[in-house]
Short mmCIF file of C-alpha atoms and ligand atoms in Angstrom, two decimals:
data_model
loop_
_atom_site.label_atom_id
_atom_site.label_comp_id
_atom_site.label_asym_id
_atom_site.label_seq_id
_atom_site.Cartn_x
_atom_site.Cartn_y
_atom_site.Cartn_z
CA MET Y 4 67.92 148.73 -187.32
CA ASP Y 5 69.20 145.99 -189.29
CA VAL Y 6 70.14 142.47 -188.04
CA LEU Y 7 72.73 140.85 -190.50
CA ILE Y 8 71.84 136.95 -191.22
CA GLY Y 9 73.81 134.81 -192.36
CA LEU Y 10 72.01 131.58 -194.04
CA LEU Y 11 73.59 127.77 -194.71
CA GLY Y 12 71.90 125.69 -197.32
CA CYS Y 13 68.62 126.93 -199.56
CA GLY Y 14 67.13 124.03 -200.17
CA THR Y 15 63.05 123.20 -199.21
CA VAL Y 16 63.93 124.77 -195.49
CA GLY Y 17 66.13 127.64 -196.58
CA SER Y 18 64.25 129.09 -199.74
CA GLY Y 19 60.95 128.96 -197.31
CA VAL Y 20 62.37 130.89 -194.10
CA ILE Y 21 63.87 133.39 -197.26
CA ASP Y 22 59.96 133.73 -198.42
CA LEU Y 23 58.71 133.49 -194.96
CA LEU Y 24 61.19 136.30 -193.26
CA ALA Y 25 60.74 138.84 -196.44
CA LYS Y 26 57.33 138.69 -195.63
CA ARG Y 27 57.30 138.79 -191.89
CA ALA Y 28 60.04 141.65 -191.77
CA ASP Y 29 57.51 144.98 -190.77
CA ARG Y 30 56.22 142.70 -188.37
CA ILE Y 31 58.93 141.64 -186.73
CA GLU Y 32 60.43 145.09 -186.44
CA GLU Y 33 57.37 145.81 -185.03
CA LEU Y 34 57.66 143.11 -182.61
CA THR Y 35 61.68 143.41 -181.45
CA GLY Y 36 62.55 147.05 -182.94
CA LEU Y 37 65.17 145.46 -184.75
CA ARG Y 38 64.25 143.79 -188.92
CA PRO Y 39 66.13 140.68 -189.46
CA GLN Y 40 68.02 140.91 -193.09
CA ILE Y 41 69.94 137.91 -194.99
CA THR Y 42 73.21 138.57 -196.29
CA ARG Y 43 74.92 136.17 -197.95
CA ILE Y 44 73.46 132.26 -198.42
CA LEU Y 45 75.72 130.07 -198.82
CA VAL Y 46 74.79 126.58 -201.30
CA ARG Y 47 77.24 123.92 -202.58
CA ASP Y 48 75.92 125.50 -206.71
CA VAL Y 49 75.62 128.82 -206.59
CA HIS Y 50 74.02 127.85 -210.61
CA LYS Y 51 71.70 125.84 -209.42
CA PRO Y 52 67.28 127.69 -210.23
CA ARG Y 53 65.98 128.15 -206.81
CA ASP Y 54 62.48 128.31 -205.59
CA VAL Y 55 62.98 132.05 -204.22
CA ASN Y 56 64.44 135.13 -206.00
CA VAL Y 57 67.63 135.30 -204.52
CA PRO Y 58 69.80 137.97 -205.61
CA PRO Y 59 72.84 136.27 -207.47
CA SER Y 60 75.33 138.75 -205.42
CA GLN Y 61 73.83 137.29 -202.02
CA LEU Y 62 75.54 133.15 -203.39
CA THR Y 63 77.99 131.93 -201.74
CA THR Y 64 79.84 128.32 -202.04
CA GLN Y 65 82.79 129.86 -198.84
CA ALA Y 66 81.48 128.95 -195.66
CA THR Y 67 84.03 131.73 -194.52
CA ASP Y 68 81.49 134.73 -196.11
CA ILE Y 69 79.79 134.20 -193.04
CA LEU Y 70 80.83 132.28 -190.58
CA GLU Y 71 83.73 135.21 -190.61
CA ASP Y 72 81.73 137.78 -191.56
CA PRO Y 73 81.59 140.47 -187.96
CA ASN Y 74 79.00 142.42 -189.43
CA ILE Y 75 76.16 138.83 -189.32
CA SER Y 76 75.73 138.24 -186.14
CA VAL Y 77 72.62 135.25 -186.74
CA VAL Y 78 73.45 131.92 -188.40
CA ILE Y 79 70.35 129.93 -189.58
CA GLU Y 80 71.60 126.60 -190.72
CA THR Y 81 69.72 124.31 -192.80
CA ILE Y 82 72.20 122.50 -194.71
CA GLY Y 83 71.26 118.96 -192.69
CA GLY Y 84 73.62 115.67 -192.13
CA ILE Y 85 77.04 115.86 -189.17
CA GLU Y 86 79.30 117.27 -191.30
CA PRO Y 87 79.88 120.10 -192.40
CA ALA Y 88 76.35 121.48 -190.79
CA ARG Y 89 78.79 121.06 -187.18
CA SER Y 90 81.69 122.64 -188.23
CA PHE Y 91 80.08 125.53 -189.22
CA VAL Y 92 77.75 125.31 -186.78
CA LEU Y 93 80.32 125.54 -184.12
CA ALA Y 94 82.63 128.23 -185.46
CA ALA Y 95 79.81 130.29 -185.99
CA LEU Y 96 78.82 129.92 -182.17
CA ARG Y 97 82.90 130.90 -181.44
CA ALA Y 98 82.86 134.04 -183.33
CA GLY Y 99 80.06 135.14 -181.32
CA LYS Y 100 76.88 134.64 -183.56
CA HIS Y 101 73.14 133.32 -182.11
CA VAL Y 102 72.90 130.29 -184.14
CA ILE Y 103 69.14 128.77 -185.22
CA THR Y 104 69.36 125.10 -187.18
CA ALA Y 105 66.16 122.83 -188.71
CA ASN Y 106 68.88 120.06 -187.79
CA LYS Y 107 67.99 116.80 -185.81
CA ASP Y 108 70.40 114.66 -186.59
CA MET Y 109 73.23 117.08 -185.97
CA ILE Y 110 71.73 118.41 -182.51
CA ALA Y 111 70.29 114.26 -181.09
CA GLU Y 112 74.50 113.83 -182.07
CA TYR Y 113 76.43 116.20 -180.54
CA GLY Y 114 73.89 118.71 -178.76
CA GLU Y 115 75.88 119.01 -175.97
CA GLU Y 116 78.32 119.86 -177.59
CA ILE Y 117 76.53 122.91 -178.90
CA LEU Y 118 75.18 123.63 -175.96
CA ALA Y 119 77.91 124.22 -174.39
CA ALA Y 120 79.21 125.99 -176.88
CA ALA Y 121 76.93 128.50 -177.23
CA GLU Y 122 76.63 128.74 -173.27
CA LYS Y 123 80.46 129.27 -173.40
CA ALA Y 124 79.80 132.59 -176.35
CA GLN Y 125 77.13 133.77 -174.10
CA VAL Y 126 74.68 133.55 -177.42
CA ASP Y 127 71.72 132.13 -178.64
CA ILE Y 128 71.12 128.17 -179.69
CA LEU Y 129 67.42 127.82 -181.08
CA PHE Y 130 66.70 124.46 -183.09
CA GLU Y 131 62.45 124.27 -182.95
CA ALA Y 132 62.28 123.53 -186.05
CA ALA Y 133 64.96 120.40 -185.42
CA VAL Y 134 61.51 118.27 -184.33
CA GLY Y 135 57.85 118.28 -185.67
CA GLY Y 136 58.37 120.99 -187.89
CA ALA Y 137 55.75 124.00 -187.58
CA ILE Y 138 54.65 122.31 -183.92
CA PRO Y 139 56.30 123.55 -180.75
CA LEU Y 140 57.63 120.89 -179.11
CA ILE Y 141 61.06 122.41 -178.46
CA ARG Y 142 59.76 125.65 -176.37
CA PRO Y 143 56.71 124.45 -174.74
CA LEU Y 144 59.31 121.64 -173.11
CA LYS Y 145 61.73 123.74 -172.08
CA GLU Y 146 59.17 126.85 -170.92
CA SER Y 147 55.86 126.84 -170.37
CA LEU Y 148 56.00 122.82 -168.88
CA THR Y 149 58.88 122.97 -166.75
CA ALA Y 150 56.07 122.75 -164.03
CA ASN Y 151 55.87 119.56 -164.86
CA VAL Y 152 57.20 116.83 -164.42
CA ILE Y 153 56.74 114.73 -167.32
CA THR Y 154 56.23 111.38 -167.36
CA GLU Y 155 55.38 109.98 -170.50
CA LEU Y 156 56.40 111.12 -173.81
CA ASN Y 157 54.26 109.01 -177.11
CA GLY Y 158 54.82 110.27 -180.37
CA ILE Y 159 54.24 109.99 -184.25
CA LEU Y 160 56.70 112.06 -185.21
CA ASN Y 161 57.70 110.64 -188.79
CA GLY Y 162 55.62 112.05 -191.30
CA THR Y 163 57.13 109.61 -194.65
CA THR Y 164 56.16 106.13 -192.20
CA ASN Y 165 52.58 107.45 -190.50
CA TYR Y 166 51.66 108.72 -194.60
CA ILE Y 167 53.18 104.59 -195.03
CA LEU Y 168 50.60 103.11 -192.10
CA SER Y 169 47.81 105.33 -192.66
CA LYS Y 170 47.53 104.63 -196.91
CA MET Y 171 48.11 101.02 -195.10
CA THR Y 172 44.91 101.53 -192.75
CA SER Y 173 43.10 103.45 -195.39
CA THR Y 174 43.18 100.75 -198.98
CA GLY Y 175 44.38 97.32 -197.19
CA ALA Y 176 47.61 97.44 -199.23
CA GLU Y 177 51.23 96.17 -198.53
CA PHE Y 178 54.10 97.85 -197.29
CA ALA Y 179 56.00 97.83 -200.31
CA ASP Y 180 53.49 98.94 -202.70
CA VAL Y 181 52.20 102.04 -200.56
CA LEU Y 182 56.46 102.73 -200.15
CA GLN Y 183 56.82 103.10 -203.76
CA GLU Y 184 53.86 104.83 -204.21
CA ALA Y 185 54.82 107.31 -201.48
CA GLN Y 186 58.45 107.19 -203.33
CA ASP Y 187 57.16 107.78 -206.40
CA LEU Y 188 54.84 111.43 -205.27
CA GLY Y 189 58.39 113.11 -203.33
CA TYR Y 190 57.09 111.84 -199.70
CA ALA Y 191 59.58 109.49 -199.08
CA GLU Y 192 63.06 109.35 -199.66
CA ARG Y 193 64.61 107.29 -202.33
CA ASP Y 194 66.12 105.68 -199.41
CA PRO Y 195 64.19 105.45 -196.96
CA SER Y 196 65.60 103.36 -194.62
CA SER Y 197 66.67 106.56 -191.97
CA ASP Y 198 62.40 107.24 -191.86
CA ILE Y 199 61.33 103.43 -192.34
CA ASP Y 200 64.26 101.80 -190.29
CA GLY Y 201 62.75 104.48 -187.29
CA LEU Y 202 66.44 106.39 -186.78
CA ASP Y 203 64.75 109.62 -187.96
CA ALA Y 204 61.66 109.51 -184.99
CA ALA Y 205 64.64 107.82 -182.77
CA ARG Y 206 66.59 110.72 -183.29
CA LYS Y 207 63.59 113.43 -182.18
CA LEU Y 208 62.43 111.61 -179.84
CA ALA Y 209 66.86 111.21 -177.99
CA ILE Y 210 65.97 115.52 -178.22
CA LEU Y 211 62.52 115.03 -176.46
CA ALA Y 212 63.31 112.93 -174.33
CA THR Y 213 66.43 115.59 -172.83
CA ILE Y 214 64.92 118.41 -172.32
CA ALA Y 215 61.48 116.64 -170.60
CA PHE Y 216 63.29 114.38 -168.68
CA GLN Y 217 66.37 116.55 -168.37
CA THR Y 218 69.05 114.16 -168.23
CA THR Y 219 71.19 113.08 -171.32
CA VAL Y 220 69.84 110.81 -173.39
CA SER Y 221 71.96 109.04 -176.97
CA LEU Y 222 70.18 107.16 -179.76
CA ASP Y 223 72.30 104.62 -177.81
CA ASP Y 224 69.90 104.50 -175.27
CA ILE Y 225 66.86 103.59 -177.48
CA GLN Y 226 65.85 100.84 -178.77
CA ILE Y 227 64.40 100.67 -182.07
CA THR Y 228 62.49 98.78 -184.65
CA GLY Y 229 61.70 100.08 -187.75
CA ILE Y 230 58.11 99.33 -189.97
CA ARG Y 231 59.07 97.23 -193.07
CA SER Y 232 57.88 94.12 -191.52
CA ILE Y 233 54.19 95.37 -190.48
CA THR Y 234 51.54 93.69 -192.96
CA ALA Y 235 48.25 94.44 -194.63
CA ALA Y 236 47.22 91.70 -192.63
CA ASP Y 237 48.29 92.85 -189.37
CA VAL Y 238 47.45 96.46 -190.20
CA ARG Y 239 43.47 94.29 -190.60
CA TYR Y 240 43.64 92.04 -187.49
CA ALA Y 241 44.77 95.69 -185.30
CA ASN Y 242 41.45 97.06 -187.22
CA GLU Y 243 38.96 94.35 -185.81
CA LEU Y 244 41.01 95.00 -181.94
CA GLY Y 245 39.21 98.22 -182.52
CA ALA Y 246 43.29 99.51 -183.27
CA VAL Y 247 45.23 101.29 -185.32
CA ILE Y 248 49.42 100.91 -186.55
CA LYS Y 249 51.70 103.47 -186.06
CA LEU Y 250 55.37 103.89 -185.37
CA LEU Y 251 55.99 104.96 -181.98
CA ALA Y 252 58.72 107.15 -179.91
CA THR Y 253 57.63 106.23 -176.21
CA GLY Y 254 59.38 107.79 -173.63
CA CYS Y 255 58.73 106.97 -169.89
CA ASP Y 256 60.43 108.60 -166.52
CA GLU Y 257 58.97 106.77 -163.89
CA GLY Y 258 60.61 108.17 -160.39
CA GLY Y 259 63.92 108.19 -162.14
CA ASP Y 260 64.18 105.89 -164.21
CA VAL Y 261 63.69 106.71 -168.10
CA ARG Y 262 62.78 104.07 -170.58
CA LEU Y 263 62.95 105.01 -174.69
CA GLN Y 264 61.62 103.04 -177.50
CA VAL Y 265 60.80 103.86 -181.48
CA GLY Y 266 59.40 100.78 -182.89
CA PRO Y 267 55.31 99.80 -184.69
CA ALA Y 268 52.38 100.13 -181.70
CA LEU Y 269 48.62 99.09 -181.80
CA VAL Y 270 46.63 102.23 -180.77
CA GLU Y 271 43.66 101.89 -179.80
CA LYS Y 272 40.90 104.02 -181.60
CA SER Y 273 39.78 106.11 -178.78
CA HIS Y 274 43.98 107.48 -178.49
CA PRO Y 275 44.01 110.38 -179.73
CA LEU Y 276 47.09 109.80 -181.72
CA ALA Y 277 45.27 107.31 -183.59
CA ARG Y 278 43.54 109.77 -185.48
CA VAL Y 279 46.57 111.33 -186.80
CA ASP Y 280 47.17 110.37 -190.07
CA ASP Y 281 49.12 111.37 -192.77
CA ALA Y 282 52.01 113.80 -193.51
CA PHE Y 283 50.85 114.78 -190.18
CA ASN Y 284 53.37 114.66 -186.26
CA ALA Y 285 51.67 114.47 -182.86
CA LEU Y 286 53.03 114.48 -179.94
CA PHE Y 287 51.31 113.34 -176.69
CA ILE Y 288 52.66 114.07 -173.75
CA HIS Y 289 51.89 113.66 -169.68
CA GLY Y 290 52.78 116.33 -167.35
CA ASP Y 291 51.79 115.62 -162.98
CA ALA Y 292 50.23 118.91 -163.21
CA ALA Y 293 49.05 119.50 -166.75
CA GLY Y 294 48.07 115.70 -167.27
CA ASP Y 295 47.45 115.21 -170.49
CA LEU Y 296 48.49 117.54 -174.01
CA MET Y 297 48.62 116.79 -177.22
CA PHE Y 298 50.13 118.71 -179.73
CA PHE Y 299 49.65 118.26 -182.79
CA GLY Y 300 50.91 119.25 -186.41
CA ARG Y 301 52.97 119.01 -190.23
CA GLY Y 302 55.58 118.06 -189.24
CA ALA Y 303 57.70 118.67 -192.54
CA GLY Y 304 57.83 121.32 -195.79
CA SER Y 305 58.92 124.18 -196.52
CA LEU Y 306 56.58 127.09 -195.19
CA PRO Y 307 55.73 125.11 -192.06
CA THR Y 308 59.34 124.21 -190.82
CA ALA Y 309 59.95 127.90 -191.98
CA SER Y 310 57.15 129.00 -189.84
CA ALA Y 311 59.76 127.62 -186.62
CA ILE Y 312 62.83 129.11 -187.39
CA VAL Y 313 61.27 132.55 -188.12
CA GLY Y 314 59.91 131.98 -185.11
CA ASP Y 315 63.25 131.32 -183.29
CA VAL Y 316 63.85 133.93 -185.31
CA ILE Y 317 62.61 136.34 -183.20
CA GLU Y 318 63.38 135.47 -179.92
CA VAL Y 319 66.89 135.69 -180.73
CA LEU Y 320 66.02 139.04 -181.94
CA ARG Y 321 63.72 140.20 -178.59
CA ASN Y 322 66.91 138.89 -176.58
CA ILE Y 323 69.31 141.04 -178.38
CA ARG Y 324 66.90 143.90 -178.30
CA LEU Y 325 66.80 143.02 -173.92
CA SER Y 326 70.33 141.96 -173.85
CA VAL Y 327 69.55 138.37 -172.97
CA SER Y 328 71.62 136.17 -175.62
CA GLY Y 329 72.96 132.96 -174.12
CA ARG Y 330 71.28 133.67 -170.84
CA LEU Y 331 67.70 130.89 -170.91
CA GLY Y 332 69.05 128.06 -173.74
CA ALA Y 333 71.55 126.67 -171.23
CA MET Y 334 69.52 123.00 -169.04
CA ARG Y 335 70.78 121.67 -165.90
CA MET Y 336 70.67 117.98 -166.54
CA VAL Y 337 69.99 115.35 -163.73
CA ALA Y 338 71.35 112.21 -163.70
CA LYS Y 339 69.06 109.04 -164.19
CA THR Y 340 69.26 106.00 -164.73
CA VAL Y 341 67.92 105.13 -168.39
CA ASN Y 342 67.14 101.16 -169.07
CA VAL Y 343 67.28 99.66 -172.68
CA ARG Y 344 66.59 96.48 -171.87
CA GLU Y 345 63.57 96.09 -169.73
CA PRO Y 346 60.56 98.03 -171.13
CA ALA Y 347 57.57 98.95 -169.25
CA PRO Y 348 55.01 95.69 -169.54
CA THR Y 349 51.90 96.85 -171.56
CA ARG Y 350 49.11 94.71 -173.41
CA HIS Y 351 50.65 92.70 -176.66
CA PHE Y 352 49.24 91.94 -179.85
CA LEU Y 353 50.68 89.10 -181.37
CA ARG Y 354 49.89 87.02 -185.07
CA LEU Y 355 50.58 83.65 -185.60
CA GLU Y 356 50.16 81.37 -188.23
CA VAL Y 357 49.71 77.50 -187.21
CA SER Y 358 48.44 74.68 -188.63
CA ASP Y 359 44.29 74.66 -188.65
CA LYS Y 360 43.88 71.09 -186.71
CA PRO Y 361 42.33 70.65 -183.15
CA GLY Y 362 43.97 71.50 -180.07
CA VAL Y 363 46.49 73.32 -181.25
CA PHE Y 364 45.12 76.65 -179.95
CA ALA Y 365 44.72 74.51 -176.50
CA GLN Y 366 48.71 74.25 -176.39
CA ILE Y 367 49.38 78.01 -177.13
CA ALA Y 368 46.97 78.83 -174.26
CA ALA Y 369 48.83 75.98 -172.35
CA ILE Y 370 52.27 77.75 -172.87
CA PHE Y 371 50.78 81.63 -172.13
CA ALA Y 372 49.26 79.79 -169.39
CA ASP Y 373 52.30 78.67 -167.58
CA ALA Y 374 53.93 81.96 -168.84
CA ASN Y 375 51.04 84.23 -166.12
CA ILE Y 376 50.23 85.76 -169.80
CA SER Y 377 46.27 85.92 -169.25
CA MET Y 378 45.11 87.21 -173.09
CA GLU Y 379 42.26 89.63 -173.51
CA SER Y 380 40.67 88.56 -177.66
CA VAL Y 381 41.44 86.52 -179.89
CA VAL Y 382 40.45 86.50 -183.71
CA GLN Y 383 40.94 82.89 -185.07
CA ARG Y 384 40.71 82.63 -189.31
CA ARG Y 385 41.20 79.89 -191.35
CA LEU Y 386 43.90 81.20 -194.14
CA HIS Y 387 43.29 77.49 -196.31
CA GLU Y 388 42.86 73.57 -195.95
CA GLN Y 389 45.87 73.22 -193.56
CA ALA Y 390 46.19 76.56 -192.21
CA ALA Y 391 44.72 79.31 -189.37
CA GLU Y 392 45.87 82.45 -188.39
CA ILE Y 393 45.04 83.44 -184.86
CA ALA Y 394 45.32 87.21 -183.93
CA ILE Y 395 45.75 87.59 -179.79
CA MET Y 396 45.45 90.87 -177.49
CA THR Y 397 46.88 89.92 -174.52
CA HIS Y 398 46.46 91.58 -170.74
CA ALA Y 399 49.65 93.51 -169.73
CA ILE Y 400 52.57 91.67 -169.69
CA SER Y 401 56.61 92.56 -169.90
CA PRO Y 402 58.14 92.58 -172.82
CA GLY Y 403 60.82 89.81 -171.53
CA VAL Y 404 58.28 87.15 -170.45
CA LEU Y 405 56.30 87.72 -173.72
CA LYS Y 406 59.66 87.60 -175.45
CA ASN Y 407 60.15 83.86 -173.79
CA ALA Y 408 57.02 82.53 -173.80
CA THR Y 409 56.95 82.88 -178.04
CA LEU Y 410 60.33 81.23 -178.45
CA ILE Y 411 58.16 78.20 -177.21
CA LEU Y 412 55.82 78.87 -178.92
CA ARG Y 413 58.63 78.94 -182.43
CA ASP Y 414 59.46 75.30 -181.27
CA LEU Y 415 56.00 73.98 -181.20
CA PRO Y 416 55.86 72.00 -184.64
CA ASP Y 417 52.10 73.23 -185.18
CA VAL Y 418 53.01 77.14 -184.74
CA ARG Y 419 54.53 77.60 -188.45
CA PHE Y 420 55.10 81.12 -188.20
CA VAL Y 421 54.93 83.47 -185.73
CA HIS Y 422 54.64 86.46 -187.73
CA SER Y 423 54.21 89.66 -185.35
CA VAL Y 424 54.80 90.79 -181.60
CA LEU Y 425 53.62 94.27 -181.43
CA PRO Y 426 52.81 96.52 -177.81
CA VAL Y 427 49.31 97.98 -177.48
CA VAL Y 428 48.58 102.06 -176.35
CA GLN Y 429 45.49 101.98 -174.53
CA GLY Y 430 42.76 103.88 -175.57
CA GLY Y 431 40.85 105.36 -172.56
CA ASN Y 432 38.89 108.92 -171.34
CA HIS Y 433 41.84 111.31 -173.86
N1 NAP Q 526 62.18 119.24 -195.53
C1 NAP Q 526 61.58 119.50 -194.41
O1 NAP Q 526 60.61 119.13 -194.93
C2 NAP Q 526 62.66 119.44 -193.02
C3 NAP Q 526 61.46 119.97 -191.81
C4 NAP Q 526 62.08 119.85 -190.30
C5 NAP Q 526 63.77 119.59 -190.59
N2 NAP Q 526 64.31 119.54 -192.34
C6 NAP Q 526 66.25 120.08 -191.55
O2 NAP Q 526 66.17 120.44 -191.69
C7 NAP Q 526 67.45 120.74 -192.97
C8 NAP Q 526 67.60 121.21 -194.23
O3 NAP Q 526 66.45 120.39 -195.29
P1 NAP Q 526 66.59 120.60 -196.41
O4 NAP Q 526 64.92 119.09 -196.96
O5 NAP Q 526 66.45 122.19 -196.64
O6 NAP Q 526 67.55 120.21 -197.33
P2 NAP Q 526 67.82 120.72 -198.93
O7 NAP Q 526 66.78 120.48 -199.37
O8 NAP Q 526 68.24 119.35 -199.92
O9 NAP Q 526 68.89 121.59 -198.60
C9 NAP Q 526 69.82 121.33 -198.08
C10 NAP Q 526 70.16 123.03 -199.10
O10 NAP Q 526 71.76 123.11 -198.51
C11 NAP Q 526 73.25 122.77 -199.54
N3 NAP Q 526 74.26 122.50 -199.22
C12 NAP Q 526 74.03 121.07 -198.50
N4 NAP Q 526 75.52 120.33 -198.28
C13 NAP Q 526 76.15 121.70 -198.37
C14 NAP Q 526 77.43 122.02 -197.75
N5 NAP Q 526 78.33 121.10 -198.15
N6 NAP Q 526 77.40 123.44 -198.68
C15 NAP Q 526 76.65 124.02 -198.52
N7 NAP Q 526 75.65 123.92 -198.89
C16 NAP Q 526 75.24 122.84 -198.39
C17 NAP Q 526 72.65 122.74 -200.50
O11 NAP Q 526 73.05 123.37 -201.32
P3 NAP Q 526 72.76 122.83 -202.97
O12 NAP Q 526 71.15 124.41 -203.74
O13 NAP Q 526 73.16 124.42 -204.12
O14 NAP Q 526 72.79 121.74 -203.49
C18 NAP Q 526 70.96 123.31 -200.13
O15 NAP Q 526 70.62 124.50 -200.65
C19 NAP Q 526 68.03 118.95 -192.20
O16 NAP Q 526 68.48 119.30 -191.16
C20 NAP Q 526 67.04 118.46 -192.38
O17 NAP Q 526 66.57 117.68 -191.84
C21 NAP Q 526 63.54 119.07 -193.48
#
């Protein structure tokens, strides 16, 4: 029996879905007893040249051709953004259609509303592609790992920033030059702010943390810092101190106290996340029973993203076959404290520019001693006749205490700049 599918959007992801579903139709029929068939495709411009072969009669600019067609039972949303994607998805769910989406912006901001609409209509809502592209993250967290209390999530969830930071590490180039190159190669958008300011990674963290920590997390719960201020000097000192700089999306749950952050951090080279380079994504998870786990792969791209979407299609078809649609989607949430202001104590990296004269380091050491901050390692280098640069790795310290000490340092006449203050993620026996 054919199951008719309406596809919303036929861009990078939508084209991959058309391609892969056509290739795998026989296999899917063998697996599920049902044959998926895309019958209508919503686009903005039906005359635009497409990367895939689509019969022109399938293209439409009218969403109602899909949303109000009673023969279409599955809708795949690959438009992106909040509106009109959210209204289309809600209309599809209310019309009793199963929905699969790759849209992290919509799920991060309206996930609760959308999951509730699916639960009410007793239909499936699946969004494996919304976080980590091809990497299975949602299903492992929602199903395979539910016997665990997840205490830590640490992810490289944005391919563009990981590409930029990897290039800065391998070439020694400055941020602006690598960003320009990434834009020329099409790896970064013309307006890259959502990626480089950390918002894209934060949306993905909100989705993962909601599932992993079983508590509703919104973007406002996440402290977000981007990578614009990272310089070639930071990258070089990180390397000397045995680490690489990554944009990390971090969540921890300490007995119901949840803390979430997105920002650049030094990752020690012995940590598996330090080896995740270029546009690859990875998520490191700690579960109380499973221990450490790491998921790694392509976080974007036409076919990698389609791989996750078509996997969701197969689940929807299986559920239809077994008459269990809509029963696995809903999750019970638990009220927890989501603490925005108080990240956990950790080691930190600081880079300062100071006057190159005797006694300056002693002044810095005295301020740190007063604040009870101890230094693990220090690298000092002369910049020119009057100035020197000092890179310091501290022992674990609360970011609040360090911030206060940094304010005092900034007031010292011989401390010219405090360039960077970054947390450090410890390696160890991973
Ligand atoms: N690209 C990736 O690698 C990737 C990875 C993971 C997740 N995602 C997510 O997947 C979604 C799609 O991304 P994409 O890269 O495929 O985007 P895209 O290439 O820009 O494609 C968007 C498609 O949606 C159509 N569309 C946009 N607005 C519309 C509207 N108002 N009405 C009707 N059709 C509309 C466009 O029609 P026209 O073709 O006529 O312009 C286009 O076909 C986003 O949510 C994105 O975050 C993408």
